Amino acid sequence: MDKFEGRLTRDGIRIHNPSDFAGMHKAGALAARILDDIAGMVEPGQTTEAIDAEIERMVNDAGAKSATIGYKGYQHASCISVNHVVCHGIPGPKTLKNGDILNIDVTVIVDGWFGDTSRMYVAGSLSRKAERLVQVTHDALFKGIEAVKPGNTFGDIGHAIQAYVEAHRMSVVRDFCGHGLGQVFHAPPNVLHYGRPGTGPTLEEGMFFTIEPMVNLGRPETKVLADDWTAVTRDKSLSAQFEHSIGVTADGFDIFTLSPGGKFHPTWA
Ligand code: MF3
Ligand code: CO
Ligand code: CO
């Protein structure tokens, strides 16, 4: 038996086997490839339900499973969160209009492993204020990822994200967080996108989790609409989010959901 097998930390965080990284890379690569391939469909006049239907088809064509269909009653292969929707937007018949920004979040299961990633898109042209929000949110995710190495804490990740976002006079959503994952969708720990250095569980090689900061141009408060899923900013300000699934290595991090086409950001390729 491998030294990592089956171990949970005292915080209930699973320490995975070195061979488990391959399973996560396969699942993560599929989720990321789907987000690459859907980019061409994001245009003014398109509906979010048509985008979701195409994502569901791509998941099935790959012989994979959607982790979100049937999850707590959710019915779709993606969450599509437009403009002031913070997360968990439900695909529907509304058409995108020029300048809308949207997050598309896909989670797939491949050979039992979960790949969870989301990124921002724009329908048509990006306004200056939306571009600034998207850039700061993207860079905040990477500030968090750069804090991932054994011996650092989850508070170090949250602090790096919060400090960066607030330095740009934007706000970090507190009501939703990243999560452990692996052979399950959501596991300990809660990965907060704010916090204090040196607090929270200590990172160890073999931990797998997401970092998925949501950033608002206005206030951080959110509310969930009557559909029980759609989270919006209370002040109706624009919101953005990027998400990667990552693993802790001996000396840093391994990103499972890198874009194969280098299209993680809406202004790239
Ligand atoms: N993929 C989302 C996350 O990042 C979870 C979506 S759950 C759903 O954790 F049911 F809303 F799809
Ligand atoms: Co997630
Ligand atoms: Co997600």
Coordinates of C-alpha atoms and ligand atoms in Angstrom, one line a residue:
M1 CA 0.0 0.0 0.0
D2 CA 1.2 3.5 -0.9
K3 CA 2.1 5.8 2.0
F4 CA -0.7 8.2 0.9
E5 CA -3.5 5.7 0.5
G6 CA -6.7 6.4 2.4
R7 CA -5.3 9.0 4.7
L8 CA -7.4 11.9 6.0
T9 CA -5.9 14.8 7.9
R10 CA -7.4 15.8 11.2
D11 CA -9.4 18.4 9.3
G12 CA -10.9 15.6 7.2
I13 CA -8.9 16.5 4.1
R14 CA -8.0 13.5 1.9
I15 CA -4.3 13.0 1.0
H16 CA -4.3 11.4 -2.4
N17 CA -1.9 8.9 -3.9
P18 CA 0.7 10.2 -6.4
S19 CA -1.0 8.0 -9.0
D20 CA -4.3 9.8 -8.4
F21 CA -2.9 12.9 -10.1
A22 CA -3.3 11.1 -13.5
G23 CA -7.0 10.6 -12.9
M24 CA -7.5 14.2 -12.0
H25 CA -5.5 15.3 -15.1
K26 CA -7.8 13.3 -17.4
A27 CA -11.0 14.7 -15.8
G28 CA -9.7 18.2 -15.6
A29 CA -8.4 18.2 -19.2
L30 CA -11.9 17.2 -20.5
A31 CA -13.7 19.9 -18.6
A32 CA -11.1 22.5 -19.8
R33 CA -11.4 21.2 -23.4
I34 CA -15.1 21.6 -23.3
L35 CA -14.7 25.2 -22.1
D36 CA -12.3 25.8 -25.0
D37 CA -14.6 24.3 -27.5
I38 CA -17.8 26.2 -26.4
A39 CA -16.1 29.6 -26.8
G40 CA -17.3 29.9 -30.4
M41 CA -20.9 29.7 -29.4
V42 CA -20.8 32.6 -27.1
E43 CA -22.3 35.4 -29.2
P44 CA -25.0 38.0 -29.1
G45 CA -28.4 36.4 -29.9
Q46 CA -27.3 33.0 -28.5
T47 CA -29.3 31.5 -25.6
T48 CA -27.6 30.0 -22.5
E49 CA -29.8 26.9 -22.8
A50 CA -28.4 26.2 -26.3
I51 CA -24.9 26.6 -25.0
D52 CA -25.7 24.2 -22.1
A53 CA -27.2 21.6 -24.5
E54 CA -24.0 21.7 -26.5
I55 CA -21.9 21.2 -23.4
E56 CA -24.1 18.2 -22.4
R57 CA -23.5 16.7 -25.9
M58 CA -19.7 17.2 -25.6
V59 CA -19.7 15.5 -22.1
N60 CA -21.6 12.5 -23.5
D61 CA -19.5 12.3 -26.7
A62 CA -16.4 12.0 -24.5
G63 CA -18.0 9.1 -22.7
A64 CA -17.9 11.1 -19.5
K65 CA -20.6 12.0 -17.0
S66 CA -21.9 15.4 -16.0
A67 CA -21.4 15.9 -12.2
T68 CA -24.1 18.6 -12.1
I69 CA -27.0 16.8 -13.7
G70 CA -29.0 15.4 -10.8
Y71 CA -26.8 17.1 -8.2
K72 CA -29.2 18.2 -5.5
G73 CA -31.9 18.4 -8.1
Y74 CA -29.9 20.5 -10.6
Q75 CA -30.9 19.6 -14.2
H76 CA -28.1 21.0 -16.4
A77 CA -24.5 20.2 -17.5
S78 CA -23.3 23.7 -16.7
C79 CA -24.0 26.8 -14.7
I80 CA -24.0 29.9 -16.8
S81 CA -23.9 33.2 -14.8
V82 CA -24.5 36.4 -16.8
N83 CA -23.5 39.9 -15.7
H84 CA -24.7 40.4 -12.1
V85 CA -25.3 36.7 -11.5
V86 CA -22.5 35.6 -9.2
C87 CA -22.7 31.8 -9.7
H88 CA -25.1 28.9 -10.2
G89 CA -26.9 30.6 -13.1
I90 CA -29.4 28.2 -14.7
P91 CA -29.2 27.9 -18.5
G92 CA -32.4 29.3 -20.0
P93 CA -34.1 30.8 -23.1
K94 CA -32.8 34.4 -22.5
T95 CA -30.6 35.6 -25.4
L96 CA -27.2 37.1 -24.8
K97 CA -26.7 40.7 -25.9
N98 CA -23.6 42.6 -27.0
G99 CA -21.3 43.3 -24.0
D100 CA -22.7 40.6 -21.7
I101 CA -20.1 38.9 -19.6
L102 CA -20.7 35.3 -18.5
N103 CA -19.1 32.6 -16.5
I104 CA -19.5 29.0 -17.7
D105 CA -18.8 26.3 -15.1
V106 CA -18.5 22.7 -16.0
T107 CA -17.8 19.7 -13.8
V108 CA -17.3 16.2 -15.4
I109 CA -16.6 12.8 -14.0
V110 CA -14.1 10.7 -15.9
D111 CA -13.2 7.2 -14.5
G112 CA -14.7 8.3 -11.2
W113 CA -12.5 11.5 -10.9
F114 CA -14.1 15.0 -10.9
G115 CA -12.8 17.9 -13.0
D116 CA -14.3 21.3 -12.1
T117 CA -13.5 24.5 -13.9
S118 CA -15.1 27.8 -14.9
R119 CA -14.0 30.8 -16.8
M120 CA -15.3 34.1 -18.2
Y121 CA -16.6 34.8 -21.7
V122 CA -18.0 37.9 -23.4
A123 CA -20.8 38.1 -26.0
G124 CA -19.5 40.6 -28.6
S125 CA -17.2 43.3 -27.2
L126 CA -15.9 43.7 -23.7
S127 CA -16.6 47.1 -22.1
R128 CA -13.7 48.8 -20.2
K129 CA -15.3 48.2 -16.8
A130 CA -16.1 44.6 -17.5
E131 CA -12.6 44.0 -18.8
R132 CA -11.1 45.4 -15.6
L133 CA -13.3 43.1 -13.5
V134 CA -12.5 40.1 -15.6
Q135 CA -8.7 40.8 -15.5
V136 CA -8.6 41.4 -11.7
T137 CA -10.7 38.2 -11.0
H138 CA -8.4 36.1 -13.3
D139 CA -5.3 37.5 -11.7
A140 CA -6.8 37.0 -8.2
L141 CA -7.2 33.3 -8.9
F142 CA -3.5 33.1 -9.8
K143 CA -2.5 35.0 -6.7
G144 CA -4.3 32.2 -4.8
I145 CA -2.8 29.4 -6.8
E146 CA 0.7 30.9 -6.3
A147 CA 0.2 30.5 -2.5
V148 CA -0.3 26.7 -2.9
K149 CA 2.6 24.7 -1.5
P150 CA 3.1 22.4 1.4
G151 CA 3.5 24.3 4.7
N152 CA 1.4 27.2 3.6
T153 CA -2.2 27.4 4.9
F154 CA -5.6 27.8 3.3
G155 CA -5.7 31.3 5.0
D156 CA -2.6 32.2 3.0
I157 CA -4.6 31.4 -0.2
G158 CA -7.6 33.4 0.9
H159 CA -5.5 36.3 2.0
A160 CA -3.6 36.5 -1.3
I161 CA -6.9 36.7 -3.2
Q162 CA -8.6 39.2 -0.9
A163 CA -5.6 41.5 -0.7
Y164 CA -5.3 41.6 -4.5
V165 CA -9.0 42.2 -5.1
E166 CA -9.4 44.9 -2.5
A167 CA -6.3 46.7 -3.7
H168 CA -8.2 47.1 -6.9
R169 CA -11.2 48.5 -5.0
M170 CA -13.4 45.5 -5.8
S171 CA -14.9 43.0 -3.4
V172 CA -14.6 39.2 -2.8
V173 CA -17.8 37.2 -2.4
R174 CA -18.0 35.6 1.0
D175 CA -21.1 33.4 0.5
F176 CA -19.5 30.8 -1.8
C177 CA -16.2 29.1 -1.6
G178 CA -13.9 26.6 -3.3
H179 CA -13.9 23.0 -2.1
G180 CA -11.9 19.8 -1.8
L181 CA -12.7 17.3 -4.7
G182 CA -11.3 14.1 -6.1
Q183 CA -13.5 11.0 -6.3
V184 CA -16.3 13.3 -4.8
F185 CA -17.6 16.6 -6.0
H186 CA -17.5 18.6 -2.8
A187 CA -15.3 17.6 0.2
P188 CA -13.4 19.3 3.0
P189 CA -12.0 21.9 3.2
N190 CA -14.0 25.0 2.4
V191 CA -11.5 27.0 0.4
L192 CA -12.3 30.6 1.4
H193 CA -11.3 33.4 -1.0
Y194 CA -10.6 35.8 1.9
G195 CA -8.7 35.3 5.2
R196 CA -5.7 35.9 7.3
P197 CA -2.2 34.6 6.6
G198 CA -1.2 31.5 8.7
T199 CA -4.8 30.6 9.6
G200 CA -6.8 27.5 8.6
P201 CA -5.5 23.9 7.7
T202 CA -1.9 23.5 6.5
L203 CA -1.5 22.4 2.9
E204 CA 0.0 19.0 2.3
E205 CA 1.2 17.1 -0.8
G206 CA -1.7 15.1 -2.2
M207 CA -4.5 17.5 -1.3
F208 CA -6.9 18.2 -4.3
F209 CA -9.2 21.3 -4.2
T210 CA -10.7 24.1 -6.3
I211 CA -10.0 27.8 -6.1
E212 CA -12.8 29.7 -7.6
P213 CA -13.0 33.4 -6.5
M214 CA -16.1 35.4 -7.3
V215 CA -15.4 39.2 -7.5
N216 CA -17.9 42.0 -7.6
L217 CA -17.4 45.5 -8.9
G218 CA -19.7 46.7 -6.0
R219 CA -20.5 45.3 -2.6
P220 CA -19.8 41.6 -1.7
E221 CA -23.3 40.7 -0.6
T222 CA -25.3 38.2 -2.6
K223 CA -28.8 36.7 -2.6
V224 CA -30.3 33.5 -4.0
L225 CA -33.3 33.9 -6.3
A226 CA -36.6 32.1 -5.9
D227 CA -35.4 29.3 -8.2
D228 CA -33.1 28.3 -5.2
W229 CA -30.0 28.3 -7.4
T230 CA -29.3 31.7 -9.1
A231 CA -27.0 33.8 -6.8
V232 CA -26.9 37.5 -7.7
T233 CA -25.2 40.6 -6.3
R234 CA -27.5 42.4 -4.0
D235 CA -26.5 45.8 -5.4
K236 CA -26.8 44.5 -9.0
S237 CA -23.2 45.2 -9.7
L238 CA -21.2 43.1 -12.2
S239 CA -19.6 39.9 -10.9
A240 CA -16.9 37.6 -12.4
Q241 CA -15.4 34.2 -11.5
F242 CA -12.6 31.9 -12.6
E243 CA -12.1 28.3 -11.3
H244 CA -9.3 25.8 -11.5
S245 CA -9.0 22.3 -9.9
I246 CA -5.5 21.8 -8.5
G247 CA -3.4 19.4 -6.6
V248 CA -0.6 20.1 -4.0
T249 CA 2.8 18.8 -5.1
A250 CA 6.0 18.4 -3.1
D251 CA 7.0 21.9 -3.9
G252 CA 3.9 23.7 -5.2
F253 CA 0.9 23.1 -7.3
D254 CA -0.4 21.1 -10.3
I255 CA -3.3 22.7 -12.2
F256 CA -5.6 19.9 -13.5
T257 CA -7.9 22.2 -15.6
L258 CA -5.4 24.1 -17.8
S259 CA -6.9 25.2 -21.1
P260 CA -5.4 22.9 -23.9
G261 CA -5.9 25.8 -26.4
G262 CA -4.6 28.6 -24.1
K263 CA -8.1 30.1 -24.0
F264 CA -8.7 30.5 -20.3
H265 CA -9.2 34.2 -20.6
P266 CA -11.8 35.8 -22.9
T267 CA -9.2 38.0 -24.6
W268 CA -6.8 35.1 -25.4
A269 CA -6.9 33.2 -28.7
Ligands
MF3_1 N1 -19.3 23.6 -10.4 C1 -19.8 24.3 -9.2 C2 -18.6 24.5 -8.3 O1 -17.7 25.1 -8.7 C3 -21.0 23.6 -8.6 C4 -22.2 23.6 -9.4 S1 -23.4 22.7 -8.6 C5 -24.7 22.9 -9.5 O2 -18.6 23.9 -7.2 F1 -25.6 22.1 -9.1 F2 -25.1 24.2 -9.4 F3 -24.4 22.7 -10.8
CO2 CO -16.1 24.1 -7.8
CO3 CO -17.3 24.7 -10.8

